[in-house]
Amino acid sequence: GLSIRYLRDQFALAELEAERQGGASVYDLLNAEAEHVPPGSEGLIVLPFLMGERTPIWDVQARGVVFGLSLNHGRGHLVRAMMEAVAYAMYDSYRLIREAGLPIHLPLVLNEGGAVSRLWRQIISDVFDVPIVLVKRRTGAPYGDAILAGVATGVFPDFGVAQQWAEYIEPMAPNAERHALYMEYFALYKRLYEHVQEDFQELARLRG
């Protein structure tokens, strides 16, 4: 979610001001633009490491990269490419869990922030090649805090209330053709980081 907020705050200033005056949600506008861009963002790939990256590369010096930018790319391409990039980054960890043979319970459950975007959820479903659902109550961490407090004070007998209260909505299924395309892009996404990994260290030195 933070990555799309960054794009909103830096590249949609006029729309953001209009929203403050009672206009349409800028997130809705950006999603609408991204929906008109085909999967793969017409050859635009982003490394979404705006604040470094944790699992699985553990590189605090990694930074964002926009690769393949051309004159036919607009803001909608950048938004969709960022959504796809975040999906690739999450998939990078997910595939390690899968390869380790650890149990994975489906459908995957999405919550909070960027999960509001139906387009982004479909991209994640297609990249992961798994069905996903959305949690109806997306209060997130404060909701969990309340349950923790409830169990600690004896209001709730155990943490089972979290499962009892969870309501899943808007199920989505992956598209096999889009998944195959995304796997090709994911392979390139991985190689891009490998190609610039050492350059991130040099860049950090120059920044310092």
Coordinates of C-alpha atoms in Angstrom, one line a residue:
G1 CA 0.0 0.0 0.0
L2 CA 2.8 2.4 0.8
S3 CA 4.2 2.1 -2.7
I4 CA 1.0 3.2 -4.3
R5 CA 0.6 6.0 -1.7
Y6 CA 4.1 7.1 -2.9
L7 CA 2.9 7.3 -6.5
R8 CA -0.3 9.1 -5.4
D9 CA 1.6 11.7 -3.4
Q10 CA 4.3 12.3 -6.0
F11 CA 2.5 12.0 -9.3
A12 CA -1.1 12.9 -8.6
L13 CA -0.8 16.2 -6.8
A14 CA -3.6 17.9 -8.7
E15 CA -6.0 15.0 -8.3
L16 CA -5.1 14.8 -4.6
E17 CA -6.0 18.4 -4.1
A18 CA -9.2 17.8 -5.9
E19 CA -10.0 14.9 -3.6
R20 CA -9.4 17.2 -0.6
Q21 CA -12.0 19.5 -2.0
G22 CA -14.5 16.7 -2.2
G23 CA -13.5 15.1 -5.5
A24 CA -13.1 11.5 -6.4
S25 CA -10.6 9.2 -4.6
V26 CA -7.2 9.4 -6.2
Y27 CA -6.7 5.7 -5.5
D28 CA -9.8 5.0 -7.5
L29 CA -8.5 7.1 -10.3
L30 CA -5.1 5.4 -10.3
N31 CA -6.7 2.0 -10.2
A32 CA -8.9 3.0 -13.2
E33 CA -5.9 4.0 -15.2
A34 CA -4.0 0.8 -14.3
E35 CA -6.9 -1.3 -15.3
H36 CA -6.5 -0.2 -18.9
V37 CA -2.9 -1.5 -19.0
P38 CA -2.4 -5.1 -20.0
P39 CA -0.7 -7.6 -17.7
G40 CA 3.1 -7.1 -17.8
S41 CA 2.5 -3.3 -18.1
E42 CA 3.7 -3.5 -21.8
G43 CA 7.3 -4.2 -20.8
L44 CA 7.6 -2.0 -17.7
I45 CA 9.1 -3.6 -14.6
V46 CA 9.7 -2.1 -11.2
L47 CA 11.9 -3.1 -8.4
P48 CA 9.8 -1.8 -5.5
F49 CA 12.5 -1.5 -2.9
L50 CA 11.8 2.1 -1.9
M51 CA 13.1 1.5 1.6
G52 CA 15.3 -1.5 1.1
E53 CA 14.0 -5.1 1.2
R54 CA 13.6 -7.8 3.7
T55 CA 12.8 -11.4 3.0
P56 CA 14.2 -13.0 0.9
I57 CA 17.0 -10.7 -0.3
W58 CA 17.7 -8.9 3.0
D59 CA 19.3 -5.8 1.4
V60 CA 18.9 -2.5 3.2
Q61 CA 20.7 -0.7 0.4
A62 CA 18.3 -1.9 -2.3
R63 CA 16.3 0.9 -3.9
G64 CA 13.6 1.3 -6.5
V65 CA 14.2 0.8 -10.2
V66 CA 12.0 1.4 -13.2
F67 CA 13.1 -0.8 -16.1
G68 CA 11.9 -0.6 -19.6
L69 CA 10.4 2.9 -19.6
S70 CA 9.5 4.2 -23.0
L71 CA 7.5 6.9 -24.6
N72 CA 4.4 4.7 -24.8
H73 CA 4.2 4.3 -21.0
G74 CA 2.0 6.6 -19.0
R75 CA 1.1 6.9 -15.3
G76 CA -1.3 4.0 -15.5
H77 CA 1.6 1.8 -16.6
L78 CA 3.7 2.8 -13.7
V79 CA 0.8 2.2 -11.3
R80 CA 0.2 -1.3 -12.6
A81 CA 3.9 -2.1 -12.8
M82 CA 4.2 -1.1 -9.2
M83 CA 1.3 -3.4 -8.3
E84 CA 2.9 -6.2 -10.2
A85 CA 6.3 -5.6 -8.6
V86 CA 4.8 -5.8 -5.1
A87 CA 3.1 -9.1 -6.1
Y88 CA 6.5 -10.4 -7.4
A89 CA 8.2 -9.4 -4.2
M90 CA 5.6 -11.3 -2.1
Y91 CA 5.7 -14.2 -4.5
D92 CA 9.5 -14.4 -4.0
S93 CA 8.9 -15.3 -0.4
Y94 CA 5.8 -17.4 -1.1
R95 CA 7.7 -19.7 -3.4
L96 CA 10.3 -20.4 -0.8
I97 CA 7.6 -21.5 1.6
R98 CA 6.1 -23.7 -1.1
E99 CA 9.5 -25.2 -2.0
A100 CA 10.2 -25.9 1.6
G101 CA 7.1 -28.1 1.7
L102 CA 5.5 -26.1 4.4
P103 CA 1.7 -26.3 4.6
I104 CA -0.2 -23.6 2.7
H105 CA -3.8 -23.1 3.4
L106 CA -6.0 -21.8 0.6
P107 CA -7.5 -19.5 -0.3
L108 CA -4.9 -16.9 0.7
V109 CA -6.5 -14.2 2.8
L110 CA -5.7 -10.6 2.1
N111 CA -6.4 -7.7 4.4
E112 CA -5.8 -4.0 5.0
G113 CA -4.3 -1.2 2.8
G114 CA -3.7 -2.2 -0.8
A115 CA -6.1 -5.2 -0.6
V116 CA -8.9 -2.7 -1.2
S117 CA -7.9 -2.6 -4.8
R118 CA -9.7 -5.3 -6.8
L119 CA -7.2 -5.0 -9.6
W120 CA -4.3 -5.5 -7.2
R121 CA -5.9 -8.6 -5.6
Q122 CA -6.4 -10.1 -9.1
I123 CA -2.8 -9.4 -9.9
I124 CA -1.7 -11.2 -6.8
S125 CA -4.0 -14.1 -7.5
D126 CA -2.6 -14.4 -11.0
V127 CA 1.1 -14.1 -9.9
F128 CA 0.7 -16.7 -7.1
D129 CA -1.6 -18.9 -9.1
V130 CA -3.9 -19.4 -6.1
P131 CA -7.4 -18.4 -5.2
I132 CA -7.7 -15.5 -2.7
V133 CA -10.3 -13.9 -0.6
L134 CA -10.7 -10.5 1.2
V135 CA -11.5 -10.1 4.9
K136 CA -14.8 -8.2 5.3
R137 CA -13.6 -6.4 8.5
R138 CA -10.3 -4.8 7.6
T139 CA -9.5 -3.0 10.8
G140 CA -6.2 -4.8 10.8
A141 CA -3.7 -4.4 13.7
P142 CA -6.1 -2.5 16.1
Y143 CA -8.6 -5.3 15.7
G144 CA -5.9 -7.9 16.6
D145 CA -4.9 -5.7 19.5
A146 CA -8.4 -5.7 20.9
I147 CA -8.6 -9.5 20.6
L148 CA -5.2 -9.8 22.4
A149 CA -6.5 -7.5 25.2
G150 CA -9.7 -9.5 25.4
V151 CA -8.0 -12.8 25.9
A152 CA -5.5 -11.2 28.4
T153 CA -8.4 -9.8 30.5
G154 CA -10.6 -12.9 30.3
V155 CA -13.3 -11.3 28.1
F156 CA -12.6 -14.0 25.5
P157 CA -11.7 -17.6 26.4
D158 CA -9.1 -17.9 23.7
F159 CA -8.0 -16.6 20.3
G160 CA -10.6 -18.7 18.5
V161 CA -12.8 -15.7 18.3
A162 CA -10.6 -14.3 15.5
Q163 CA -11.5 -17.3 13.3
Q164 CA -15.1 -17.2 14.4
W165 CA -15.5 -13.6 13.5
A166 CA -13.5 -13.7 10.3
E167 CA -15.8 -13.3 7.3
Y168 CA -14.4 -13.8 3.8
I169 CA -15.7 -12.0 0.8
E170 CA -15.1 -11.4 -2.9
P171 CA -13.3 -14.6 -3.8
M172 CA -11.0 -14.5 -6.8
A173 CA -9.5 -17.3 -8.9
P174 CA -6.2 -17.1 -10.9
N175 CA -6.0 -17.0 -14.7
A176 CA -3.6 -19.6 -16.0
E177 CA -2.6 -17.6 -19.1
R178 CA -1.8 -14.5 -17.1
H179 CA 0.1 -16.6 -14.5
A180 CA 2.4 -18.0 -17.3
L181 CA 3.1 -14.5 -18.5
Y182 CA 3.8 -13.2 -15.0
M183 CA 6.3 -16.0 -14.4
E184 CA 8.3 -14.8 -17.4
Y185 CA 8.3 -11.3 -16.0
F186 CA 9.1 -12.6 -12.6
A187 CA 12.2 -14.3 -13.9
L188 CA 13.4 -11.1 -15.4
Y189 CA 12.5 -9.2 -12.2
K190 CA 14.8 -11.6 -10.3
R191 CA 17.6 -11.2 -12.8
L192 CA 17.3 -7.4 -12.7
Y193 CA 18.1 -7.3 -9.0
E194 CA 21.0 -9.7 -9.4
H195 CA 22.4 -7.3 -12.1
V196 CA 22.3 -4.2 -9.9
Q197 CA 22.9 -5.7 -6.5
E198 CA 26.5 -4.6 -6.3
D199 CA 25.5 -1.2 -7.8
F200 CA 23.2 -0.6 -4.8
Q201 CA 26.2 -0.9 -2.5
E202 CA 28.1 1.7 -4.6
L203 CA 25.1 4.0 -4.7
A204 CA 24.8 3.7 -0.9
R205 CA 28.5 4.9 -0.6
L206 CA 27.8 7.8 -2.9
R207 CA 24.7 8.8 -0.9
G208 CA 26.7 8.7 2.3

